[in-house]
Tab-separated table of C-alpha atoms and ligand atoms in Angstrom:
chain	number	residue	atom	x	y	z
A	1	MET	CA	-24.003	-1.436	23.650
A	2	PRO	CA	-24.590	0.953	20.956
A	3	LYS	CA	-23.797	-0.699	17.659
A	4	THR	CA	-22.106	2.401	16.078
A	5	LEU	CA	-18.314	2.023	15.829
A	6	ILE	CA	-17.141	5.682	16.488
A	7	GLU	CA	-13.701	7.533	15.556
A	8	PRO	CA	-11.913	6.794	18.659
A	9	PHE	CA	-10.455	10.315	18.311
A	10	ARG	CA	-11.425	13.896	18.775
A	11	ILE	CA	-10.334	16.436	16.537
A	12	LYS	CA	-7.666	19.290	17.764
A	13	SER	CA	-6.770	20.682	14.572
A	14	ILE	CA	-8.560	21.107	11.160
A	15	GLU	CA	-7.250	21.822	7.435
A	16	PRO	CA	-10.124	22.955	5.204
A	17	ILE	CA	-10.857	21.156	2.012
A	18	ARG	CA	-12.131	23.110	-0.933
A	19	MET	CA	-15.473	22.576	-3.128
A	20	THR	CA	-15.083	23.010	-6.925
A	21	THR	CA	-17.959	23.050	-9.433
A	22	GLN	CA	-18.204	20.506	-12.101
A	23	SER	CA	-17.347	22.682	-14.850
A	24	GLU	CA	-14.110	23.870	-13.334
A	25	ARG	CA	-13.252	20.109	-12.659
A	26	VAL	CA	-13.437	19.368	-16.375
A	27	GLU	CA	-10.854	21.958	-17.046
A	28	LEU	CA	-8.920	20.961	-14.421
A	29	LEU	CA	-8.570	17.388	-15.422
A	30	GLU	CA	-8.139	18.259	-18.943
A	31	ALA	CA	-5.150	20.429	-17.734
A	32	ALA	CA	-3.707	17.613	-15.810
A	33	LYS	CA	-3.490	15.338	-19.108
A	34	LEU	CA	-6.582	13.312	-17.757
A	35	ASN	CA	-4.022	11.905	-14.910
A	36	VAL	CA	-5.378	12.898	-11.649
A	37	PHE	CA	-1.880	12.170	-9.978
A	38	ARG	CA	-1.162	15.614	-12.075
A	39	LEU	CA	-4.023	17.533	-10.500
A	40	HIS	CA	-3.250	20.092	-7.498
A	41	ALA	CA	-4.258	18.604	-4.387
A	42	ASP	CA	-5.971	21.863	-3.769
A	43	ASP	CA	-8.231	21.498	-6.412
A	44	VAL	CA	-9.648	17.880	-4.580
A	45	LEU	CA	-12.178	17.731	-2.160
A	46	ILE	CA	-11.811	13.993	-0.896
A	47	ASP	CA	-8.210	12.731	-1.452
A	48	TRP	CA	-8.117	8.929	-1.446
A	49	LEU	CA	-5.471	8.748	-3.866
A	50	THR	CA	-3.368	6.777	-1.183
A	51	ASP	CA	-3.069	6.085	2.363
A	52	SER	CA	0.877	6.762	2.366
A	53	GLY	CA	2.079	9.536	4.420
A	54	THR	CA	-1.368	11.556	3.950
A	55	GLY	CA	-2.627	10.576	7.746
A	56	ALA	CA	-2.968	12.950	10.903
A	57	MET	CA	-0.456	12.400	13.451
A	58	SER	CA	-1.743	12.507	17.068
A	59	SER	CA	-0.744	15.286	19.591
A	60	ARG	CA	1.646	12.607	21.059
A	61	GLN	CA	3.598	12.686	17.809
A	62	TRP	CA	3.665	16.032	17.488
A	63	GLY	CA	4.810	16.175	20.743
A	64	ALA	CA	7.690	13.731	20.087
A	65	ILE	CA	8.748	15.818	17.319
A	66	MET	CA	10.116	18.483	19.513
A	67	GLU	CA	12.482	16.150	21.159
A	68	GLY	CA	14.209	15.274	17.607
A	69	ASP	CA	17.863	14.692	18.271
A	70	GLU	CA	19.245	15.978	15.038
A	71	SER	CA	22.880	14.809	15.225
A	72	TYR	CA	24.222	13.275	12.375
A	73	ALA	CA	25.614	10.396	13.854
A	74	GLY	CA	24.234	8.296	17.026
A	75	ALA	CA	21.628	10.527	17.513
A	76	ARG	CA	19.210	9.743	20.598
A	77	SER	CA	15.985	9.755	18.361
A	78	PHE	CA	17.626	6.684	16.516
A	79	TYR	CA	18.414	4.624	19.421
A	80	ARG	CA	14.663	5.241	20.923
A	81	LEU	CA	13.308	4.105	17.519
A	82	GLU	CA	15.343	1.316	16.944
A	83	THR	CA	14.170	-0.140	20.657
A	84	VAL	CA	10.790	0.306	19.645
A	85	VAL	CA	11.432	-1.471	16.060
A	86	GLN	CA	13.707	-4.294	17.688
A	87	ARG	CA	10.782	-4.621	20.412
A	88	ILE	CA	7.757	-4.925	17.517
A	89	THR	CA	9.601	-7.010	15.111
A	90	GLY	CA	12.106	-8.924	17.184
A	91	MET	CA	14.910	-8.446	14.682
A	92	ASN	CA	18.147	-6.967	15.530
A	93	PHE	CA	19.371	-5.085	12.750
A	94	PHE	CA	17.790	-1.875	11.884
A	95	VAL	CA	18.241	1.005	9.700
A	96	PRO	CA	15.843	3.816	8.643
A	97	THR	CA	15.194	5.137	5.316
A	98	HIS	CA	13.237	8.077	3.629
A	99	GLN	CA	10.301	5.630	2.743
A	100	GLY	CA	9.430	2.337	1.646
A	101	ARG	CA	11.010	2.526	-1.952
A	102	ALA	CA	14.401	3.050	-0.558
A	103	ALA	CA	14.327	0.153	2.059
A	104	GLU	CA	13.657	-1.815	-1.082
A	105	LYS	CA	16.494	0.107	-3.408
A	106	VAL	CA	18.997	-0.295	-0.796
A	107	LEU	CA	18.029	-3.968	0.013
A	108	PHE	CA	17.720	-5.269	-3.510
A	109	THR	CA	20.718	-3.335	-4.516
A	110	ALA	CA	22.857	-4.949	-1.569
A	111	VAL	CA	21.781	-8.669	-2.323
A	112	CYS	CA	20.132	-9.279	-5.795
A	113	GLN	CA	22.095	-10.193	-9.131
A	114	LYS	CA	20.893	-9.778	-12.555
A	115	GLY	CA	18.733	-12.790	-13.774
A	116	GLU	CA	17.252	-13.735	-10.539
A	117	LEU	CA	13.833	-13.937	-9.647
A	118	VAL	CA	11.935	-13.023	-6.637
A	119	PRO	CA	8.239	-14.476	-5.786
A	120	ASN	CA	5.704	-12.458	-3.804
A	121	ASN	CA	1.891	-12.690	-3.407
A	122	CYS	CA	1.727	-9.264	-5.380
A	123	HIS	CA	4.647	-7.015	-5.713
A	124	PHE	CA	3.657	-3.501	-5.296
A	125	ASP	CA	4.522	-1.163	-8.098
A	126	THR	CA	7.884	0.352	-6.901
A	127	THR	CA	8.884	-3.085	-5.486
A	128	ARG	CA	8.573	-4.813	-8.903
A	129	ALA	CA	10.187	-1.584	-10.796
A	130	ASN	CA	12.925	-1.973	-7.941
A	131	LEU	CA	13.815	-5.448	-8.961
A	132	GLU	CA	13.294	-5.315	-12.591
A	133	VAL	CA	15.682	-1.943	-12.799
A	134	LEU	CA	18.210	-4.491	-11.722
A	135	GLY	CA	17.388	-7.004	-13.966
A	136	VAL	CA	15.505	-9.203	-11.550
A	137	GLU	CA	12.010	-10.959	-12.382
A	138	ALA	CA	9.474	-10.090	-9.981
A	139	LEU	CA	6.949	-12.945	-9.824
A	140	ASP	CA	3.043	-12.597	-8.232
A	141	LEU	CA	1.910	-15.951	-7.125
A	142	VAL	CA	-1.184	-15.019	-4.749
A	143	ILE	CA	-3.666	-17.571	-4.626
A	144	PRO	CA	-6.402	-17.883	-7.369
A	145	GLU	CA	-9.001	-16.509	-5.229
A	146	GLY	CA	-7.086	-12.978	-4.666
A	147	LEU	CA	-7.398	-12.561	-8.066
A	148	GLN	CA	-11.066	-12.805	-8.276
A	149	PRO	CA	-12.887	-9.520	-6.941
A	150	SER	CA	-16.174	-10.940	-6.173
A	151	VAL	CA	-15.015	-14.016	-4.122
A	152	ILE	CA	-15.322	-13.902	-0.633
A	153	HIS	CA	-11.873	-15.382	1.348
A	154	PRO	CA	-10.795	-14.489	4.544
A	155	PHE	CA	-7.397	-14.265	3.602
A	156	LYS	CA	-7.183	-13.535	-0.111
A	157	GLY	CA	-3.683	-11.930	0.366
A	158	ASN	CA	-2.391	-15.518	0.713
A	159	ILE	CA	0.429	-16.829	-1.561
A	160	ASP	CA	-0.308	-19.978	-3.401
A	161	LEU	CA	2.609	-22.362	-1.909
A	162	ALA	CA	2.086	-25.092	-4.632
A	163	ARG	CA	3.211	-22.711	-7.209
A	164	VAL	CA	6.193	-21.590	-4.680
A	165	GLU	CA	7.149	-25.103	-4.325
A	166	SER	CA	7.243	-25.844	-8.009
A	167	LEU	CA	8.984	-22.458	-8.632
A	168	LEU	CA	11.596	-23.622	-6.034
A	169	ASN	CA	12.029	-26.976	-7.961
A	170	ALA	CA	12.388	-25.321	-11.212
A	171	GLU	CA	14.102	-22.103	-10.567
A	172	GLY	CA	15.375	-22.418	-6.967
A	173	ASP	CA	18.919	-21.246	-8.324
A	174	ARG	CA	17.599	-17.972	-9.150
A	175	ILE	CA	15.952	-17.074	-6.157
A	176	PRO	CA	17.654	-15.113	-3.744
A	177	PHE	CA	14.899	-15.011	-1.351
A	178	GLY	CA	10.894	-15.085	-1.197
A	179	MET	CA	8.559	-12.113	-0.337
A	180	ILE	CA	5.051	-11.631	1.217
A	181	THR	CA	3.260	-8.459	1.251
A	182	VAL	CA	1.005	-7.658	4.137
A	183	THR	CA	-1.756	-6.576	3.482
A	184	ASN	CA	-1.587	-7.348	-0.172
A	185	ASN	CA	-2.072	-3.682	-1.906
A	186	THR	CA	-2.285	-4.604	-5.383
A	187	GLY	CA	-4.523	-7.573	-4.796
A	188	GLY	CA	-7.169	-5.437	-2.672
A	189	GLY	CA	-5.788	-4.560	0.571
A	190	GLN	CA	-6.367	-8.451	1.488
A	191	PRO	CA	-4.689	-9.984	4.647
A	192	VAL	CA	-2.264	-12.946	4.754
A	193	SER	CA	-2.872	-15.212	7.468
A	194	LEU	CA	-0.325	-16.533	10.076
A	195	ALA	CA	-0.763	-19.987	8.675
A	196	ASN	CA	0.384	-19.007	5.161
A	197	ILE	CA	3.374	-16.974	6.587
A	198	ARG	CA	4.362	-19.910	8.590
A	199	ALA	CA	4.306	-22.344	6.147
A	200	TYR	CA	5.760	-20.120	3.073
A	201	SER	CA	8.625	-19.626	5.577
A	202	ALA	CA	9.347	-23.107	6.337
A	203	LEU	CA	9.021	-23.868	2.526
A	204	LEU	CA	11.617	-21.112	1.861
A	205	LYS	CA	13.794	-22.527	4.567
A	206	SER	CA	13.655	-26.137	3.385
A	207	TYR	CA	15.263	-24.809	0.094
A	208	GLY	CA	17.900	-22.514	2.151
A	209	LYS	CA	16.025	-19.312	1.021
A	210	PRO	CA	15.446	-16.281	3.652
A	211	LEU	CA	11.693	-14.594	3.735
A	212	ILE	CA	11.433	-10.729	3.508
A	213	ILE	CA	8.058	-9.235	4.514
A	214	ASP	CA	7.014	-6.161	2.706
A	215	ALA	CA	5.407	-4.659	6.295
A	216	CYS	CA	3.658	-1.519	5.244
A	217	ARG	CA	0.590	-2.613	6.618
A	218	PHE	CA	1.368	-5.198	9.349
A	219	SER	CA	-0.827	-3.746	11.923
A	220	GLU	CA	-4.011	-3.924	9.482
A	221	ASN	CA	-2.842	-7.649	8.855
A	222	ALA	CA	-2.486	-8.410	12.303
A	223	MET	CA	-6.234	-7.234	13.264
A	224	PHE	CA	-7.491	-9.313	10.282
A	225	ILE	CA	-5.631	-12.084	11.841
A	226	LYS	CA	-7.229	-11.481	15.220
A	227	MET	CA	-10.851	-11.076	13.768
A	228	ARG	CA	-10.565	-13.885	11.073
A	229	GLU	CA	-7.850	-16.827	12.181
A	230	PRO	CA	-8.976	-19.391	14.334
A	231	GLY	CA	-7.200	-19.082	17.544
A	232	TYR	CA	-6.016	-15.512	17.594
A	233	ALA	CA	-9.464	-13.653	18.980
A	234	ASN	CA	-7.633	-13.160	22.122
A	235	THR	CA	-4.363	-12.614	21.476
A	236	PRO	CA	-2.881	-9.175	21.598
A	237	ILE	CA	-1.934	-7.356	18.564
A	238	PRO	CA	1.722	-7.049	19.462
A	239	GLU	CA	1.940	-10.545	19.836
A	240	ILE	CA	0.372	-11.482	16.403
A	241	VAL	CA	2.994	-8.767	14.934
A	242	ARG	CA	5.716	-10.274	16.622
A	243	GLU	CA	4.624	-13.819	15.378
A	244	MET	CA	4.329	-12.795	11.963
A	245	PHE	CA	7.770	-11.005	11.948
A	246	SER	CA	9.149	-14.333	13.661
A	247	TYR	CA	8.908	-16.460	10.389
A	248	ALA	CA	10.895	-13.765	8.457
A	249	ASP	CA	14.571	-13.131	8.029
A	250	GLY	CA	14.066	-9.358	7.042
A	251	ALA	CA	11.403	-6.771	6.286
A	252	THR	CA	11.114	-3.524	4.268
A	253	MET	CA	8.709	-1.057	5.626
A	254	SER	CA	7.223	2.194	4.174
A	255	ALA	CA	6.460	3.582	7.679
A	256	LYS	CA	4.012	6.250	5.701
A	257	LYS	CA	1.346	3.533	6.430
A	258	ASP	CA	0.910	1.639	9.689
A	259	GLY	CA	3.923	3.709	11.033
A	260	MET	CA	1.382	6.661	10.942
A	261	VAL	CA	3.939	9.424	9.942
A	262	ASN	CA	4.139	11.494	6.839
A	263	ILE	CA	7.549	10.275	5.794
A	264	GLY	CA	9.837	7.441	6.745
A	265	GLY	CA	10.636	3.773	6.209
A	266	PHE	CA	12.882	1.156	7.340
A	267	ILE	CA	14.800	-2.466	7.041
A	268	VAL	CA	15.203	-4.699	9.575
A	269	LEU	CA	17.137	-7.874	9.236
A	270	ARG	CA	17.675	-10.966	11.529
A	271	ASN	CA	20.667	-12.497	9.741
A	272	GLU	CA	24.231	-11.385	9.800
A	273	GLU	CA	24.631	-12.002	6.490
A	274	TRP	CA	23.475	-8.958	4.417
A	275	ARG	CA	24.180	-6.345	6.964
A	276	GLU	CA	27.451	-4.884	5.734
A	277	ALA	CA	26.375	-4.576	2.053
A	278	VAL	CA	22.813	-2.752	3.141
A	279	ARG	CA	24.723	-0.270	5.168
A	280	ASN	CA	27.090	0.595	2.691
A	281	VAL	CA	24.425	1.108	0.035
A	282	LEU	CA	22.561	2.958	2.626
A	283	ILE	CA	25.124	5.561	3.382
A	284	LEU	CA	25.819	5.568	-0.511
A	285	THR	CA	21.887	6.776	-1.405
A	286	GLU	CA	20.428	7.534	1.745
A	287	GLY	CA	22.700	8.783	4.660
A	288	PHE	CA	24.532	7.669	7.734
A	289	PRO	CA	22.642	4.298	9.329
A	290	THR	CA	21.565	6.669	12.314
A	291	TYR	CA	19.404	8.857	9.974
A	292	GLY	CA	18.999	7.009	6.788
A	293	GLY	CA	17.383	9.925	5.018
A	294	LEU	CA	15.267	10.945	7.891
A	295	ALA	CA	15.383	14.250	10.224
A	296	GLY	CA	15.802	13.403	14.057
A	297	ARG	CA	12.022	14.321	14.511
A	298	ASP	CA	10.693	12.066	12.156
A	299	LEU	CA	12.211	9.378	13.813
A	300	GLU	CA	10.714	10.223	17.030
A	301	ALA	CA	7.249	10.678	15.454
A	302	LEU	CA	7.737	7.267	13.991
A	303	ALA	CA	8.753	5.691	17.480
A	304	VAL	CA	5.417	6.852	18.780
A	305	GLY	CA	3.319	5.953	15.758
A	306	LEU	CA	4.172	2.537	15.157
A	307	ASP	CA	2.680	1.826	18.725
A	308	GLU	CA	-0.395	3.785	18.072
A	309	GLY	CA	-0.796	2.060	14.558
A	310	MET	CA	-1.281	-1.345	16.680
A	311	ASP	CA	-3.697	0.020	19.244
A	312	GLU	CA	-6.915	-2.248	18.907
A	313	ASP	CA	-9.743	0.274	19.172
A	314	TYR	CA	-7.951	2.292	16.384
A	315	LEU	CA	-7.612	-1.033	14.420
A	316	ARG	CA	-11.098	-1.679	14.844
A	317	TYR	CA	-12.364	1.674	13.514
A	318	ARG	CA	-10.205	1.538	10.789
A	319	LEU	CA	-10.928	-1.624	9.216
A	320	ARG	CA	-15.032	-0.797	9.892
A	321	THR	CA	-14.510	2.456	7.958
A	322	ALA	CA	-13.514	0.206	4.826
A	323	GLU	CA	-16.048	-2.087	5.308
A	324	TYR	CA	-18.814	0.575	5.861
A	325	LEU	CA	-18.043	2.140	2.573
A	326	GLY	CA	-18.272	-1.406	1.214
A	327	GLU	CA	-21.785	-1.912	2.639
A	328	ARG	CA	-22.908	1.347	0.981
A	329	LEU	CA	-21.460	0.215	-2.353
A	330	ALA	CA	-23.136	-3.164	-2.288
A	331	ALA	CA	-26.402	-1.323	-1.765
A	332	SER	CA	-26.196	0.582	-4.743
A	333	GLY	CA	-24.993	-2.703	-7.004
A	334	VAL	CA	-21.249	-1.198	-7.206
A	335	ALA	CA	-19.120	-4.187	-7.608
A	336	PHE	CA	-15.728	-4.180	-5.474
A	337	VAL	CA	-13.246	-6.481	-4.165
A	338	LYS	CA	-14.649	-8.470	-1.279
A	339	PRO	CA	-14.340	-8.786	1.383
A	340	THR	CA	-13.097	-4.769	1.996
A	341	GLY	CA	-9.504	-4.715	2.717
A	342	GLY	CA	-7.629	-2.710	5.247
A	343	HIS	CA	-6.701	0.523	4.063
A	344	ALA	CA	-9.195	1.170	1.089
A	345	VAL	CA	-11.905	-0.043	-1.058
A	346	TYR	CA	-11.157	-1.282	-4.407
A	347	ILE	CA	-14.064	-0.901	-7.225
A	348	ASP	CA	-14.181	-3.314	-9.851
A	349	ALA	CA	-14.252	-1.320	-13.076
A	350	ARG	CA	-14.734	-3.670	-15.277
A	351	THR	CA	-17.941	-4.897	-13.741
A	352	VAL	CA	-19.271	-1.078	-13.325
A	353	LEU	CA	-18.385	-0.450	-16.825
A	354	PRO	CA	-18.880	-3.787	-18.529
A	355	ASP	CA	-19.053	-2.381	-22.475
A	356	MET	CA	-15.808	-0.368	-22.063
A	357	PRO	CA	-12.879	-2.203	-23.987
A	358	ILE	CA	-9.997	-2.746	-21.581
A	359	ALA	CA	-7.779	-0.975	-24.168
A	360	HIS	CA	-9.726	2.032	-22.825
A	361	TYR	CA	-8.698	1.379	-19.306
A	362	PRO	CA	-12.057	1.008	-17.525
A	363	ALA	CA	-10.578	1.662	-14.260
A	364	TRP	CA	-8.450	4.966	-15.359
A	365	ALA	CA	-11.892	6.110	-16.734
A	366	LEU	CA	-13.929	5.368	-13.758
A	367	CYS	CA	-11.262	7.471	-11.596
A	368	ASN	CA	-11.538	10.365	-13.926
A	369	ALA	CA	-15.364	10.010	-13.597
A	370	LEU	CA	-15.064	9.734	-9.904
A	371	TYR	CA	-13.311	13.189	-9.596
A	372	LEU	CA	-15.475	14.789	-12.347
A	373	GLU	CA	-18.634	13.985	-10.422
A	374	GLY	CA	-17.953	14.592	-6.805
A	375	GLY	CA	-14.098	16.012	-6.672
A	376	ILE	CA	-12.838	12.501	-5.403
A	377	ARG	CA	-9.442	11.426	-6.250
A	378	GLY	CA	-8.755	7.608	-6.041
A	379	VAL	CA	-6.070	5.727	-8.034
A	380	GLU	CA	-6.001	3.179	-10.986
A	381	ILE	CA	-4.755	-0.025	-10.147
A	382	GLY	CA	-5.113	-1.581	-13.278
A	383	SER	CA	-3.759	-2.014	-17.059
A	384	VAL	CA	-1.976	1.590	-16.873
A	385	MET	CA	-0.270	1.097	-13.427
A	386	PHE	CA	1.004	-2.652	-14.386
A	387	GLY	CA	0.184	-3.064	-17.983
A	388	LYS	CA	3.043	-2.260	-20.552
A	389	ARG	CA	3.633	-1.140	-24.106
A	390	LEU	CA	5.824	-3.170	-25.960
A	391	ALA	CA	8.679	-2.517	-28.349
A	392	ASP	CA	6.111	-3.191	-31.396
A	393	GLY	CA	3.536	-0.795	-29.983
A	394	THR	CA	1.294	-3.485	-28.529
A	395	GLU	CA	-0.008	-3.690	-24.811
A	396	THR	CA	-0.097	-6.124	-21.725
A	397	TYR	CA	-2.901	-5.611	-19.735
A	398	HIS	CA	-3.351	-6.614	-16.026
A	399	SER	CA	-5.425	-9.081	-14.777
A	400	MET	CA	-7.615	-6.689	-13.046
A	401	ASP	CA	-8.922	-3.122	-13.495
A	402	LEU	CA	-9.362	-1.604	-9.952
A	403	VAL	CA	-10.226	1.814	-8.727
A	404	ARG	CA	-8.948	1.855	-5.247
A	405	LEU	CA	-10.064	4.655	-2.546
A	406	ALA	CA	-7.281	4.521	-0.008
A	407	PHE	CA	-7.885	5.999	3.429
A	408	PRO	CA	-5.496	8.422	5.090
A	409	ARG	CA	-5.354	7.501	8.915
A	410	ARG	CA	-7.262	9.130	11.268
A	411	MET	CA	-8.413	11.940	8.692
A	412	TYR	CA	-11.704	11.575	7.262
A	413	THR	CA	-15.114	11.243	9.235
A	414	GLN	CA	-18.191	9.398	8.520
A	415	SER	CA	-19.946	12.210	6.360
A	416	HIS	CA	-17.309	12.051	4.046
A	417	PHE	CA	-17.593	8.492	3.413
A	418	ASP	CA	-21.687	9.228	2.939
A	419	TYR	CA	-20.858	11.961	0.427
A	420	ALA	CA	-18.403	9.447	-1.202
A	421	ALA	CA	-21.219	6.707	-1.238
A	422	GLU	CA	-23.579	9.035	-3.092
A	423	VAL	CA	-21.189	10.321	-5.779
A	424	ILE	CA	-20.248	6.622	-6.606
A	425	ASP	CA	-23.764	5.936	-6.960
A	426	GLU	CA	-24.303	8.767	-9.127
A	427	VAL	CA	-21.370	7.575	-11.458
A	428	LYS	CA	-22.729	4.186	-11.230
A	429	GLN	CA	-25.615	5.234	-12.863
A	430	LYS	CA	-23.944	7.278	-15.750
A	431	ALA	CA	-21.626	4.359	-16.584
A	432	ALA	CA	-23.034	4.247	-19.890
A	433	THR	CA	-21.700	7.716	-20.675
A	434	ILE	CA	-18.391	7.254	-18.823
A	435	ARG	CA	-15.237	8.139	-21.365
A	436	GLY	CA	-12.430	5.886	-21.927
A	437	VAL	CA	-8.811	7.038	-22.539
A	438	ARG	CA	-5.458	6.549	-24.601
A	439	ILE	CA	-2.153	7.042	-23.316
A	440	THR	CA	-0.565	9.855	-25.544
A	441	LYS	CA	2.883	10.075	-23.890
A	442	GLN	CA	4.650	7.925	-21.149
A	443	PRO	CA	7.957	7.200	-19.344
A	444	GLN	CA	9.705	3.951	-19.372
A	445	TYR	CA	8.818	3.014	-15.730
A	446	LEU	CA	5.685	3.427	-13.568
A	447	ARG	CA	4.079	5.222	-16.138
A	448	HIS	CA	0.795	6.126	-14.428
A	449	PHE	CA	2.744	8.502	-12.266
A	450	THR	CA	3.178	11.164	-15.112
A	451	CYS	CA	1.727	9.586	-18.353
A	452	GLU	CA	-0.382	11.652	-20.497
A	453	CYS	CA	-4.267	10.711	-21.789
A	454	SER	CA	-6.962	11.805	-24.211
A	455	TRP	CA	-10.240	10.667	-24.602
A	456	VAL	CA	-10.442	7.914	-27.133
A	457	ASP	CA	-13.596	9.290	-28.638
A	458	ALA	CA	-12.262	13.202	-28.888
B	1	F0G	N1	5.085	-1.569	-0.959
B	1	F0G	C1	3.794	-1.516	-0.614
B	1	F0G	C2	3.063	-2.756	-0.280
B	1	F0G	C3	3.361	-0.225	-0.816
B	1	F0G	O1	2.011	0.024	-0.862
B	1	F0G	C4	4.276	0.983	-0.806
B	1	F0G	C5	3.524	2.301	-0.878
B	1	F0G	C6	5.518	0.740	-1.139
B	1	F0G	C7	5.844	-0.512	-0.743
B	1	F0G	C8	6.205	1.603	-1.226
B	1	F0G	O2	6.434	2.614	-0.282
B	1	F0G	O3	5.742	4.744	-0.964
B	1	F0G	O4	6.882	4.751	1.071
B	1	F0G	O5	8.076	4.388	-1.016
B	1	F0G	N2	2.325	2.207	-1.416
B	1	F0G	C9	1.665	3.499	-1.388
B	1	F0G	C10	0.417	3.418	-2.020
B	1	F0G	C11	2.323	4.614	-2.442
B	1	F0G	O6	-0.358	4.367	-2.509
B	1	F0G	O7	0.000	2.250	-1.896
B	1	F0G	P1	6.920	4.382	-0.333
């Protein structure tokens, strides 16, 4: 058997990407206020900003798009997708939303009260922001290994059950539900084991609390379970997925990830209790419950994509891609979150730039350096994204400063990864010359998207 794991698809339609010169990129980044979110995508060669909504759809999905029923109410496309989602999750109540954060906003607005508290392994930035804007505290309780980039653990996304239990004892009255994010995006795309989800669910249940899964990358999580959790090596992915959801009372989903589509999301619920409130908020902000902010054709593409995302050959190739880049980085002596996650590789900027003060945002600086060196766009997952400027002008910092290189699904081939490995190696060798930044302008929420920066040494 040849050892090389190939892309399990061939390419039918291509999209050119554009090389820029280094001096062009210096100007482009300055014009973007040293914030890669503000760049024009046409000025990026390899765009690993996110794996969200950026992947390639299959010919089957494009075919399904022509089947879209655009009726306002009761569209055939809705019922088709509903059947697929019910089969996959085992949950009965399903409403589409236009993306994941809309699912969060609708669910949280419907069921959370000011002053409450929601535990999670790690909240994604929009999940945290959608809770905080309602006056709800978002608490991250990932196991300690999940915060140490170099520590190897098969399920670094697991939630710390002892801390959850003491929280339930101390603050139980304030907790409307517990959440778990699969895979743990902000903690390195790390998986959560079935054993952990099962025990977390049982613990919550013993206190009368429901469990909500942030399910964006449920298929990748299931593949890690198959590969790493004892007893699941021969279990088909859909069965693992079904077991994962069996422990939950509901889920929010950004279909832009493992749904394999460019736009979409949904809420599923097992219990009856929240349905009416969810439907009411949905109608107010997203649309009628059979389209939820999406076109009928989007619902069709998702109905096909959800199953394609669970294909084992695809998932094996998908996880191998990240692992391959990890091996190349290890060979260059570049520190990253180990083992590599499902959708991305997370470079540990504090280790790559050991002399840069955290106040100069090393991961932001490294992100800028990757763009300047090779036209690669990653994203900072660190103190710009998760830190805050307090009223007295001081800052809080995140526990890690990571650069996430997130891979759009079915889009880049091995030579793109080889090129990136060379660029990262080059940047690592120039580490001492990489410049930190200060934030000169920032909004109140989710500052990383739009903030403006300048070089600290300018
Ligand atoms: N939850 C998780 C774990 C996510 O990773 C995301 C999005 C969301 C919720 C929100 O979904 O974007 O459809 O509104 N993550 C993207 C990323 C943006 O780049 O990781 P959305």
